[in-house]
Short mmCIF file of C-alpha atoms in Angstrom, two decimals:
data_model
loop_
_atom_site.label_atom_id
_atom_site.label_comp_id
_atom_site.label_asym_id
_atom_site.label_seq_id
_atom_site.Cartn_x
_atom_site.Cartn_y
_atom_site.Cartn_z
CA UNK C 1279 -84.07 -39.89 -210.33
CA UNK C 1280 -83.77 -43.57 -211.10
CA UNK C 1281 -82.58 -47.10 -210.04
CA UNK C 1282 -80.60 -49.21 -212.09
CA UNK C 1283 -81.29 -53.08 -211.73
CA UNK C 1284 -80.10 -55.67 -213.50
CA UNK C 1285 -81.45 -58.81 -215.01
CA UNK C 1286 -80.21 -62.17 -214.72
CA UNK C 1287 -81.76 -63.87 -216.80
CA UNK C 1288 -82.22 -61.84 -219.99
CA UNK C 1289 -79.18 -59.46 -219.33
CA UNK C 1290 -80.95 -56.65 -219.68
CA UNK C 1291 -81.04 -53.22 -217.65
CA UNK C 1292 -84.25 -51.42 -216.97
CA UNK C 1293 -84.55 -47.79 -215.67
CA UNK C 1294 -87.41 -47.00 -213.15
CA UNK C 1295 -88.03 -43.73 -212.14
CA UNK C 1296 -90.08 -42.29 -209.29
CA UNK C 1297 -92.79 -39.69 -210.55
CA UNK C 1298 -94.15 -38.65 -207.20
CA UNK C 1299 -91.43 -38.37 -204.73
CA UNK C 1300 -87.53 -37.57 -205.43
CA UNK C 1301 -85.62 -40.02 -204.50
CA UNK C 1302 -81.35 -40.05 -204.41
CA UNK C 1303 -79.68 -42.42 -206.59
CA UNK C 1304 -78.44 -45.58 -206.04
CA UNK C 1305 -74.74 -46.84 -206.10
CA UNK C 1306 -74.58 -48.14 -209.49
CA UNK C 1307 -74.09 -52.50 -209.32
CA UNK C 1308 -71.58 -54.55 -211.38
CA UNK C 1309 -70.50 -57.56 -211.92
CA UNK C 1310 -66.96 -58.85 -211.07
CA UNK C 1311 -66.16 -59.56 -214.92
CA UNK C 1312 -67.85 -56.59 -215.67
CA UNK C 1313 -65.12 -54.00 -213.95
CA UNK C 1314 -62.40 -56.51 -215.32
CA UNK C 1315 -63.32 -55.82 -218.55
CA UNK C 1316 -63.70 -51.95 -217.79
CA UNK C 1317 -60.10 -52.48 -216.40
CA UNK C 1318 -58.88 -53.98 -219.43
CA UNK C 1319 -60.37 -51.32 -221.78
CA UNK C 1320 -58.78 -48.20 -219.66
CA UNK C 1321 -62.60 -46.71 -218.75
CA UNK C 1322 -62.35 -47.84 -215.28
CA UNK C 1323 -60.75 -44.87 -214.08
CA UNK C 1324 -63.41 -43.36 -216.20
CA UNK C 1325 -66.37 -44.84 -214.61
CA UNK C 1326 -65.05 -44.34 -210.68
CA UNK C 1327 -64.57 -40.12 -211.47
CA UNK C 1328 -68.10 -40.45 -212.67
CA UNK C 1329 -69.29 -42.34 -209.15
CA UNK C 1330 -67.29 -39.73 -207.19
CA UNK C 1331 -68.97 -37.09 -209.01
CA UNK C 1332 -71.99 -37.96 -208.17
CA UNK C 1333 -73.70 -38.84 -211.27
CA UNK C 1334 -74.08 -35.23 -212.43
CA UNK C 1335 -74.32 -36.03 -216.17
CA UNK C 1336 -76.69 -38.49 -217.64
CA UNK C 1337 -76.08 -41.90 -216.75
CA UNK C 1338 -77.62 -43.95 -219.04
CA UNK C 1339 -80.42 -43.78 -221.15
CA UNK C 1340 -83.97 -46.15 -221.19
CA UNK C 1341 -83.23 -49.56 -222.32
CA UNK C 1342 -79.89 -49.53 -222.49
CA UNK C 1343 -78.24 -53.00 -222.04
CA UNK C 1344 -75.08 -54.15 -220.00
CA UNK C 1345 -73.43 -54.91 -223.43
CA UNK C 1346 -73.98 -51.63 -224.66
CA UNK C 1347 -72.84 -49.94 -221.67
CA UNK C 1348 -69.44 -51.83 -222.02
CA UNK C 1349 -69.11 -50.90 -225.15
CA UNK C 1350 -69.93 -47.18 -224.95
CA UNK C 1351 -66.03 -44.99 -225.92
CA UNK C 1352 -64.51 -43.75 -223.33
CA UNK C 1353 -64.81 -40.19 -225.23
CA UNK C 1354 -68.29 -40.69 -224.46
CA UNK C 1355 -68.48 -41.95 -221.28
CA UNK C 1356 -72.09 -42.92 -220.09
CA UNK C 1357 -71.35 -41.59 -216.97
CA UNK C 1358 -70.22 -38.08 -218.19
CA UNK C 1359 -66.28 -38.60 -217.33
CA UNK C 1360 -63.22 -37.18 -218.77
CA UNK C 1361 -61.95 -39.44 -221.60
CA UNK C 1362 -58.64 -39.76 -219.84
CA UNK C 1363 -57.52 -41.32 -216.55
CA UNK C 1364 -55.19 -38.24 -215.83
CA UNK C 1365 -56.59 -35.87 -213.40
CA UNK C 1366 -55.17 -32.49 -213.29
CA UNK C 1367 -53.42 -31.96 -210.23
CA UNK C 1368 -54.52 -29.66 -207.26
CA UNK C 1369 -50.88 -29.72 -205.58
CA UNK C 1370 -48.06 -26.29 -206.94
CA UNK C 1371 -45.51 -27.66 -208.45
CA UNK C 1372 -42.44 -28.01 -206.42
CA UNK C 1373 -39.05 -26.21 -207.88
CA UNK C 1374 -36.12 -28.30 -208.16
CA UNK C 1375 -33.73 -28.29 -205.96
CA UNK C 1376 -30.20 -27.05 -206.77
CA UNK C 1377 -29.14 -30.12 -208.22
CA UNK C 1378 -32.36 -31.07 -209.54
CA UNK C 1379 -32.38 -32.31 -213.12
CA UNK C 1380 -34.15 -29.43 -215.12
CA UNK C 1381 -38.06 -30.41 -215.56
CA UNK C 1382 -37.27 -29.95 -219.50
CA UNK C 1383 -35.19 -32.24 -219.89
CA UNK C 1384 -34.85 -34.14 -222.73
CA UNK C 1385 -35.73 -38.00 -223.40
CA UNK C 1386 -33.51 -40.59 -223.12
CA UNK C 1387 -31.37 -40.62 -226.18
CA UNK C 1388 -29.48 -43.97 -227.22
CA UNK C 1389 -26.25 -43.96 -225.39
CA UNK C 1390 -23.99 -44.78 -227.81
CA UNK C 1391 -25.41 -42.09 -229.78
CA UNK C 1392 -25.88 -39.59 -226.99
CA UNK C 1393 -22.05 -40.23 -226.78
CA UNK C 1394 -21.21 -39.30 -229.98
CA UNK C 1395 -23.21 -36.35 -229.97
CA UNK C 1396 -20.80 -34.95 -226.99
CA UNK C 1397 -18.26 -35.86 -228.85
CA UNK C 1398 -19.14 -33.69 -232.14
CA UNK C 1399 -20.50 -30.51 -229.47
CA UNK C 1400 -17.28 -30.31 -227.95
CA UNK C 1401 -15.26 -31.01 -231.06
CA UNK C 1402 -17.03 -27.98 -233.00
CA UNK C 1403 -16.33 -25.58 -229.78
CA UNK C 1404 -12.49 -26.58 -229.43
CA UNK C 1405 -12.08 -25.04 -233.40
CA UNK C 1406 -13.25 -22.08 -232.11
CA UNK C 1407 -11.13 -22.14 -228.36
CA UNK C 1408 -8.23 -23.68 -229.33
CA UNK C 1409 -6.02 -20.28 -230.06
CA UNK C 1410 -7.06 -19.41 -226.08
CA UNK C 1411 -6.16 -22.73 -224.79
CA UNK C 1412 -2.57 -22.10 -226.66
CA UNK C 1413 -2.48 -18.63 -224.70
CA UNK C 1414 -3.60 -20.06 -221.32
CA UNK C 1415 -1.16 -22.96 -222.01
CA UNK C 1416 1.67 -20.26 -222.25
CA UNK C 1417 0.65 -17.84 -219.38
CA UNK C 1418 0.52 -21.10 -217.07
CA UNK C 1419 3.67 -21.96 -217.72
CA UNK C 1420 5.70 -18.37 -217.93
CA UNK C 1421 7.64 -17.99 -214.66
CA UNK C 1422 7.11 -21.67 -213.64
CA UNK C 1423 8.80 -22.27 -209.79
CA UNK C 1424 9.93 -18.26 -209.81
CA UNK C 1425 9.26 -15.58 -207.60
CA UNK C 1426 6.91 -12.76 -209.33
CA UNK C 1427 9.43 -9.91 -210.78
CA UNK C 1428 12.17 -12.36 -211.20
CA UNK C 1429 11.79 -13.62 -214.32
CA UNK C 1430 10.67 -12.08 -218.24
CA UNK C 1431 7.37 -12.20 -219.02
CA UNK C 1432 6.88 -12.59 -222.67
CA UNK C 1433 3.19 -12.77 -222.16
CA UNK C 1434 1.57 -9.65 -220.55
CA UNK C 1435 -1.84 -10.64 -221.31
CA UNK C 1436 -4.34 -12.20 -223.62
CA UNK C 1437 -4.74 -10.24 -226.77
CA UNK C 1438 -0.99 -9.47 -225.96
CA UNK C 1439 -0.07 -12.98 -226.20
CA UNK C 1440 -2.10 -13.65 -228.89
CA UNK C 1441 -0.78 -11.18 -230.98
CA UNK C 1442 2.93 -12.20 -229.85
CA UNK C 1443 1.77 -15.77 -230.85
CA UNK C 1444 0.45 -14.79 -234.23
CA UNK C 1445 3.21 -12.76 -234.84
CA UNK C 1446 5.76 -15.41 -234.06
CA UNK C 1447 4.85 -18.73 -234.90
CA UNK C 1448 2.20 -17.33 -237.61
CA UNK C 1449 -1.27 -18.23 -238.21
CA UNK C 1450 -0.58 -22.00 -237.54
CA UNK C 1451 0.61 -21.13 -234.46
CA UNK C 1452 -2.41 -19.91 -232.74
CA UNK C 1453 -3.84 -23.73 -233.80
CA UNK C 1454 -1.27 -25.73 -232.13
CA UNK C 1455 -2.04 -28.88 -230.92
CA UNK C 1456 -5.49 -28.80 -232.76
CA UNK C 1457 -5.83 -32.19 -234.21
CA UNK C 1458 -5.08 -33.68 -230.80
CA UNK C 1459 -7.14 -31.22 -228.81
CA UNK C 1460 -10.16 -32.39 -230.96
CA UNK C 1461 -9.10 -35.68 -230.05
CA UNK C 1462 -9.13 -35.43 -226.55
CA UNK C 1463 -12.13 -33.08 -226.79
CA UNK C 1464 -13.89 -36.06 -228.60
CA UNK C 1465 -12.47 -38.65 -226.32
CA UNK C 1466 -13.38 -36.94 -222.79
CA UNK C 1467 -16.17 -35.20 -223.51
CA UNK C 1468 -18.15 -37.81 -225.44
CA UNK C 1469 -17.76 -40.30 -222.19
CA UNK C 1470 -18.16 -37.09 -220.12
CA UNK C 1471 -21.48 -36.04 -221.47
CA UNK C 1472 -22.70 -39.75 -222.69
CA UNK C 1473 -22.30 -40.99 -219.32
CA UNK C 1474 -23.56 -37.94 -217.52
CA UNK C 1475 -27.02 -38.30 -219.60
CA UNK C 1476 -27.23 -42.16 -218.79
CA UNK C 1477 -27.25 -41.39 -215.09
CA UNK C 1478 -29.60 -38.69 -215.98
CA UNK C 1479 -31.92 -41.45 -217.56
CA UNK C 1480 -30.90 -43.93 -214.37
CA UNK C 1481 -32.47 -41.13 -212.24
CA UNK C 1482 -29.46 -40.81 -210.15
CA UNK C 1483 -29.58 -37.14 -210.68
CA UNK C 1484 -32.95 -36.52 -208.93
CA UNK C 1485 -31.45 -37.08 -206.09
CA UNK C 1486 -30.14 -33.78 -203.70
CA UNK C 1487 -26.75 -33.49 -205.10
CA UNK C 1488 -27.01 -36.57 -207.33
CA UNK C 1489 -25.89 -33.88 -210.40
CA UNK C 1490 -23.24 -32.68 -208.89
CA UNK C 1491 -21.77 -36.38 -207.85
CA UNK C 1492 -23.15 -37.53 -211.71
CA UNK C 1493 -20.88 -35.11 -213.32
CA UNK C 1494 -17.62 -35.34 -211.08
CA UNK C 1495 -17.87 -39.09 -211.60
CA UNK C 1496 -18.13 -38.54 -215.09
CA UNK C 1497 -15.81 -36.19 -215.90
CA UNK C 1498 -13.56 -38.60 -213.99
CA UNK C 1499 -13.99 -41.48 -216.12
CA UNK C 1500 -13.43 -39.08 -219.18
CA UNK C 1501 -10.72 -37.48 -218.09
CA UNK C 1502 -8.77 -40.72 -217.05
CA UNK C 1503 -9.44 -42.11 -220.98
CA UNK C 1504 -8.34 -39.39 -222.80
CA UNK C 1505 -5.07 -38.07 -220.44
CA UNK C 1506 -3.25 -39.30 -222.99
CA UNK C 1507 -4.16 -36.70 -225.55
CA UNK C 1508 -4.20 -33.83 -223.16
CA UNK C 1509 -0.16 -34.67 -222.04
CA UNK C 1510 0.45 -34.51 -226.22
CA UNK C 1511 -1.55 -31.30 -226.45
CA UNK C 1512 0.24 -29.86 -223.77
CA UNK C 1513 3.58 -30.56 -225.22
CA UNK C 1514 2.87 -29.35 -228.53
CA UNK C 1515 1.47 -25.67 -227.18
CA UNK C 1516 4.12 -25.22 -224.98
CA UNK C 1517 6.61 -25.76 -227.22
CA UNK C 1518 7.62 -22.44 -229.66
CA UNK C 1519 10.97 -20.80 -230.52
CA UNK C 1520 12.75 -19.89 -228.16
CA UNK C 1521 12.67 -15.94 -227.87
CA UNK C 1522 9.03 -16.21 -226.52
CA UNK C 1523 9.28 -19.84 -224.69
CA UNK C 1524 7.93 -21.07 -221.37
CA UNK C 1525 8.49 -24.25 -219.24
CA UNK C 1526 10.21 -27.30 -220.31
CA UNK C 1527 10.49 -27.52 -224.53
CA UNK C 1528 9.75 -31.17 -225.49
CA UNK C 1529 10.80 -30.57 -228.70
CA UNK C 1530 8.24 -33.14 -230.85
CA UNK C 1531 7.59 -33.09 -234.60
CA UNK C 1532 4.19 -33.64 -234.19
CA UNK C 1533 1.29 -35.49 -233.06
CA UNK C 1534 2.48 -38.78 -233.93
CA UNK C 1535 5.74 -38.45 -233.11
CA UNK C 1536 5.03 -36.99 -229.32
CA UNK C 1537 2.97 -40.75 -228.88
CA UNK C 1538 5.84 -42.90 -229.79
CA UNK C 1539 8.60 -40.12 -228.57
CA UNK C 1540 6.99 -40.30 -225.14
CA UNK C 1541 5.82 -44.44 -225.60
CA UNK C 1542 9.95 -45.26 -226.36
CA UNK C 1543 10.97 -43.11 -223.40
CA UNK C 1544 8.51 -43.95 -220.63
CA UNK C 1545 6.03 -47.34 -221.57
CA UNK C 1546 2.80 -47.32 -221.82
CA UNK C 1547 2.48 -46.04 -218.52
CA UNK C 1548 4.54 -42.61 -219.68
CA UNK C 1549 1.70 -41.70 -221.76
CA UNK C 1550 -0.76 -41.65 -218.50
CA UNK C 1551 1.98 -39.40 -216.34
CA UNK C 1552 0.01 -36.55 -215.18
CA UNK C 1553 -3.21 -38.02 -214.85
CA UNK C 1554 -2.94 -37.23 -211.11
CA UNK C 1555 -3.98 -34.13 -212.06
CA UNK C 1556 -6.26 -33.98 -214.59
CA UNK C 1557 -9.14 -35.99 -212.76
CA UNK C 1558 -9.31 -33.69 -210.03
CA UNK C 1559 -9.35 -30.82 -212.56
CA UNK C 1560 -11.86 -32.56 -214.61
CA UNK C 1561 -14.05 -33.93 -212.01
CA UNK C 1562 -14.49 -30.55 -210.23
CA UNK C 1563 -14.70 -28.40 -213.58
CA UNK C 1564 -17.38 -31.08 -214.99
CA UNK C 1565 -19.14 -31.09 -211.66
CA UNK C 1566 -19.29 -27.70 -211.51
CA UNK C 1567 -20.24 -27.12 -215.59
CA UNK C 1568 -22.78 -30.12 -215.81
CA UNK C 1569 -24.96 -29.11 -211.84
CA UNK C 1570 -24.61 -25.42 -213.28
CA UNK C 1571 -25.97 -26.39 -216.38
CA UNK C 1572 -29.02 -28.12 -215.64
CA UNK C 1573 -29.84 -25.76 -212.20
CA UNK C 1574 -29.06 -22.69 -214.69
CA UNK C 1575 -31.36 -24.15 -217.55
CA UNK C 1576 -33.95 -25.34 -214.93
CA UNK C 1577 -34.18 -21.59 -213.18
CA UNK C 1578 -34.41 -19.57 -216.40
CA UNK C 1579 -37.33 -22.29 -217.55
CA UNK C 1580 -39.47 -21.02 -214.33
CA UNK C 1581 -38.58 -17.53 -214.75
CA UNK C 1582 -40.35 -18.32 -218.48
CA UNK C 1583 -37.87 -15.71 -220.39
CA UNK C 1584 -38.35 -18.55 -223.25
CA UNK C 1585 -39.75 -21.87 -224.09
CA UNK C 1586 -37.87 -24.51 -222.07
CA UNK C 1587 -36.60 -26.24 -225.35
CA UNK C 1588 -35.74 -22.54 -226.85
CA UNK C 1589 -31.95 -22.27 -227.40
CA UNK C 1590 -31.41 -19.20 -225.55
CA UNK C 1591 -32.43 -21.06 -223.20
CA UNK C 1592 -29.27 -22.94 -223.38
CA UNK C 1593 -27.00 -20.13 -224.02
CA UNK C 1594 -27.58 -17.88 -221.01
CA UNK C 1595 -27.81 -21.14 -218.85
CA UNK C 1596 -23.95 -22.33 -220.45
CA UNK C 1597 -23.05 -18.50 -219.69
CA UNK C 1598 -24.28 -18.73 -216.36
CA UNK C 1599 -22.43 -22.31 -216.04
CA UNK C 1600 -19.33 -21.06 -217.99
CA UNK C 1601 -18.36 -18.50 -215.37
CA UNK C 1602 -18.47 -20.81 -212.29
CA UNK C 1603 -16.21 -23.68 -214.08
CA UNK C 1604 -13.61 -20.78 -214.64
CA UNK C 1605 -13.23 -19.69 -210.95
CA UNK C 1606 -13.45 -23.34 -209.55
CA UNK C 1607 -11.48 -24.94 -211.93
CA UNK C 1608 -8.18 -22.81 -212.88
CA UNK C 1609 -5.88 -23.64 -209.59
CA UNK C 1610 -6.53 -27.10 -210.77
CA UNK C 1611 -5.99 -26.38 -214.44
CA UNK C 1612 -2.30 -24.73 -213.58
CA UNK C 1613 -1.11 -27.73 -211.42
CA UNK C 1614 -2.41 -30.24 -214.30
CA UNK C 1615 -0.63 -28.29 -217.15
CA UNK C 1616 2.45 -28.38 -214.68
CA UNK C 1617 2.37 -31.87 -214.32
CA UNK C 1618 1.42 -32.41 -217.69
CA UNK C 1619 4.25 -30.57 -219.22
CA UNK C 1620 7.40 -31.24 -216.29
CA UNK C 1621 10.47 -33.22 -217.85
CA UNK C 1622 11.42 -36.57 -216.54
CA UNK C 1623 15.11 -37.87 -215.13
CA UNK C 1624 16.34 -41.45 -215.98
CA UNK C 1625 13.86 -43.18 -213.38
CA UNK C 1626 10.67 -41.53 -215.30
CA UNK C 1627 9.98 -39.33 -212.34
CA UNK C 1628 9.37 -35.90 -212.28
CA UNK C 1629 12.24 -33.64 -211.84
CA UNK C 1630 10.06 -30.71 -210.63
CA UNK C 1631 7.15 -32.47 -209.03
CA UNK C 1632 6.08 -35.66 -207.50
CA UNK C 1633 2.70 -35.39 -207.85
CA UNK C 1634 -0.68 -33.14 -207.45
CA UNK C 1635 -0.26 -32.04 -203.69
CA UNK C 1636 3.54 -31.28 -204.01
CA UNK C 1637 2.92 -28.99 -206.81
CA UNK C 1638 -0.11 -27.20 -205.29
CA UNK C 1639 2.66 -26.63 -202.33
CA UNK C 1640 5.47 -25.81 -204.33
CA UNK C 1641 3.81 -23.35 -206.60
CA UNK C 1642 2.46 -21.32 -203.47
CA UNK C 1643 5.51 -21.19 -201.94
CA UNK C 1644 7.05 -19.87 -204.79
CA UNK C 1645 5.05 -18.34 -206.85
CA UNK C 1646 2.18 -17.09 -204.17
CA UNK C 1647 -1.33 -17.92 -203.97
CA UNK C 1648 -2.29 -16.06 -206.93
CA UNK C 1649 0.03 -18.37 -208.92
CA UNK C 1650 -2.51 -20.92 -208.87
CA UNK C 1651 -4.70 -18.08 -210.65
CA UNK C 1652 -2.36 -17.90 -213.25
CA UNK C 1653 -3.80 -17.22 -216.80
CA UNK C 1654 -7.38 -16.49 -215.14
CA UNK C 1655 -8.14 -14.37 -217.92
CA UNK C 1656 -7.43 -16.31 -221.04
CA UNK C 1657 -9.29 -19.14 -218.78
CA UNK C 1658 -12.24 -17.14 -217.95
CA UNK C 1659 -12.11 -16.66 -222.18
CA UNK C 1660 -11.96 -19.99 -223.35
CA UNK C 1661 -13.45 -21.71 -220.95
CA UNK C 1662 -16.93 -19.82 -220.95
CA UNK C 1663 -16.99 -19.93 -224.57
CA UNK C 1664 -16.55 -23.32 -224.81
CA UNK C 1665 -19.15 -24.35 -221.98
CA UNK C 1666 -21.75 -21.84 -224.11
CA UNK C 1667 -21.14 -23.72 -227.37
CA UNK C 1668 -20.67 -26.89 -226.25
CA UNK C 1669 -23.45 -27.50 -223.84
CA UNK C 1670 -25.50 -24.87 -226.63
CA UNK C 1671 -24.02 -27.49 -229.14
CA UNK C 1672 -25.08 -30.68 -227.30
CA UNK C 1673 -28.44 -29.35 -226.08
CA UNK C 1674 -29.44 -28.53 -229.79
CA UNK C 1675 -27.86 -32.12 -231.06
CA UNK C 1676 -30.08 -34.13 -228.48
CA UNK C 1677 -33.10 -32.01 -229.02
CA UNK C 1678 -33.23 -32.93 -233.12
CA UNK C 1679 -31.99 -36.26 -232.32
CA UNK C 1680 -35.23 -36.92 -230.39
CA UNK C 1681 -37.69 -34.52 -232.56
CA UNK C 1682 -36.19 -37.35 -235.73
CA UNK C 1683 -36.90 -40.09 -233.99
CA UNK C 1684 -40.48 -38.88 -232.46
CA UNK C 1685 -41.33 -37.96 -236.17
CA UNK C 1686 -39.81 -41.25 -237.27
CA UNK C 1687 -42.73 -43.24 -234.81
CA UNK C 1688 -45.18 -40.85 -235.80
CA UNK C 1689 -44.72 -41.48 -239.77
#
């Protein structure tokens, strides 16, 4: 065993050991600058596991100077510690709650960036959705304000309807309304999802139902942006000839014509009318798609079917996520394509409803409670779809985004 004391006046250490008795060791002295320095240089945490351990490993060997000691690397500690300051923790892991952000979730990308990258995501899923949102459009609309039996249905269901649609307005007409879909898409989503991952990255989401609140506020501020896209897109897939029609015909020539049509007619504030209803359909469908999401991604990581970062991951998480947005969110999606699509008298009002709550009332006096279900099934269709590939889409965008720029620091 041995005692370490240290010289004053030459700065040098001696080691004396006792050869007849054992004796325990002594709490190793140093000076004040000494564990500054050991502070500075990221051993100190070093050099206390080593006291706590009780000097098991060698501490020092004869004639070994102060200076030295302060210089020895950390990967080779003279008192026998870990290189690194990180102990491994004794304490389980504790799962996150329901609205928990998932434990694999991605760095912080660049806002701006992370915005566009919802954008593209949900612009690449609406290509392959749009011909169901033109069907869901339709069914939501057939027998608007009637009793059920007392009116034709043209659409019986959705490969029915999108046959009839195919058959009728041709090939182009199962695209309808693409080029401003994609816009809105673009629009709404890319705040949606942009500002949904900043508050991820503020930490607001680590709080108990922080996710949930996160992506109802978002969805919100997306939906109020970009409302003037979706009343466009509404008109344009409602309107069709008129053997197979539905709701009010709004008769536009296109996308650019609908904006100034509806801008000459009503102001600037015309092109907002309906808005009422699509931020409560938006804030509870993003709520419920963005909490699912992450809770969905979070429980299939710590089931360990797949590497967190794995994309099927993703997918059976945005399958999981797609069918709760499409039983929460389609009595909301019915009044907002109702609102959306309703003609206007002389005073820009209404003529069938004067806002959200009056329609919800009117359409289950009329049509029932089930009329707020209308469409469920060409809902259930596009909607899942489209929360798998775009949440598949913008997990697998942010993923190489952050793999390019960690290879980009590392070159």
């Amino acid at each position: 065993m041995f005692t370490m004391l240290e010289g004053k006046k030459n700065g040098s250490e001696q080691l004396h050991s006792g050869s007849s008795s054992v004796q325990s060791p002594n709490p190793v002295t140093r000076s004040e600058a000494d564990e500054n320095h050991l502070r500075r240089t990221g051993r100190w945490c070093s050099v206390m596991q080593g006291s706590v351990q009780g000097h098991r490993a060698e501490i020092t060997r004869p004639g070994m100077t102060s200076a030295q000691l302060l210089e020895t690397s950390s990967s080779q500690s003279v008192f026998g510690a870990q290189p690194s300051c990180r102990m491994a923790s004794t304490v389980p892991a504790v799962p996150s709650g329901v609205f928990a952000p998932s434990p694999s979730s991605l760095p912080m990308v660049w806002p701006p960036l992370d915005f566009a990258l919802g954008a593209l995501a949900c612009c690449a899923a609406c290509v392959f959705t749009n011909p169901l949102e033109v069907v869901k459009t339709r069914l939501q609309l057939q027998g608007e304000l009637c009793a059920r039996g007392s009116y034709q249905k043209h659409y019986r269901g959705v490969l029915q309807a999108l046959w009839v649609v195919g058959r009728t307005d041709g090939l182009r007409g199962l695209q309808k309304g693409l080029s401003v879909g994609l816009m809105y898409q673009g629009v709404m989503n890319g705040v949606r999802l942009g500002s949904y991952s900043y508050c991820e990255a503020l930490g607001i989401t680590s709080f108990h139902g922080g996710s949930l609140l996160s992506g109802a506020g978002a969805g919100a501020l997306g939906a109020l942006i970009a409302s003037p896209a979706y009343l466009v897109k509404t008109h344009l897939q409602a309107q069709t000839v008129k053997t197979i029609a539905v709701g009010h015909q709004h008769n536009h020539l296109g996308v650019s014509d609908a904006f100034v049509t509806i801008y000459r007619r009503e102001g600037l504030i015309g092109l907002w009318r309906g808005v009422n209803g699509a931020v409560p359909r938006v804030m509870v469908g993003s709520a419920a798609q963005l909490a699912t999401f992450t809770s969905a991604k979070d429980w299939v990581s710590r089931v360990q079917w797949f590497a967190p970062n794995h994309w099927l991951t993703a997918l059976i998480a945005a399958m999981m996520s797609g069918v709760v947005v499409a039983f929460t969110m389609t009595p909301f999606d019915v009044i907002s394509t109702r609102l959306y699509n309703q003609p206007v008298d002389e005073c820009r009002r209404g003529r069938l409803y004067r806002g959200f709550s009056d329609c919800m009332l009117k359409v289950c006096q009329t049509e029932g409670l089930m009329g707020l279900y209308k469409g469920m099934g060409p809902v259930f269709l596009r909607l899942a779809p489209h929360t798998v590939l775009s949440m598949l889409f913008w997990d697998l965008l942010r993923q190489q985004t952050v793999k390019e720029k960690h290879r980009q620091q590392c070159s």
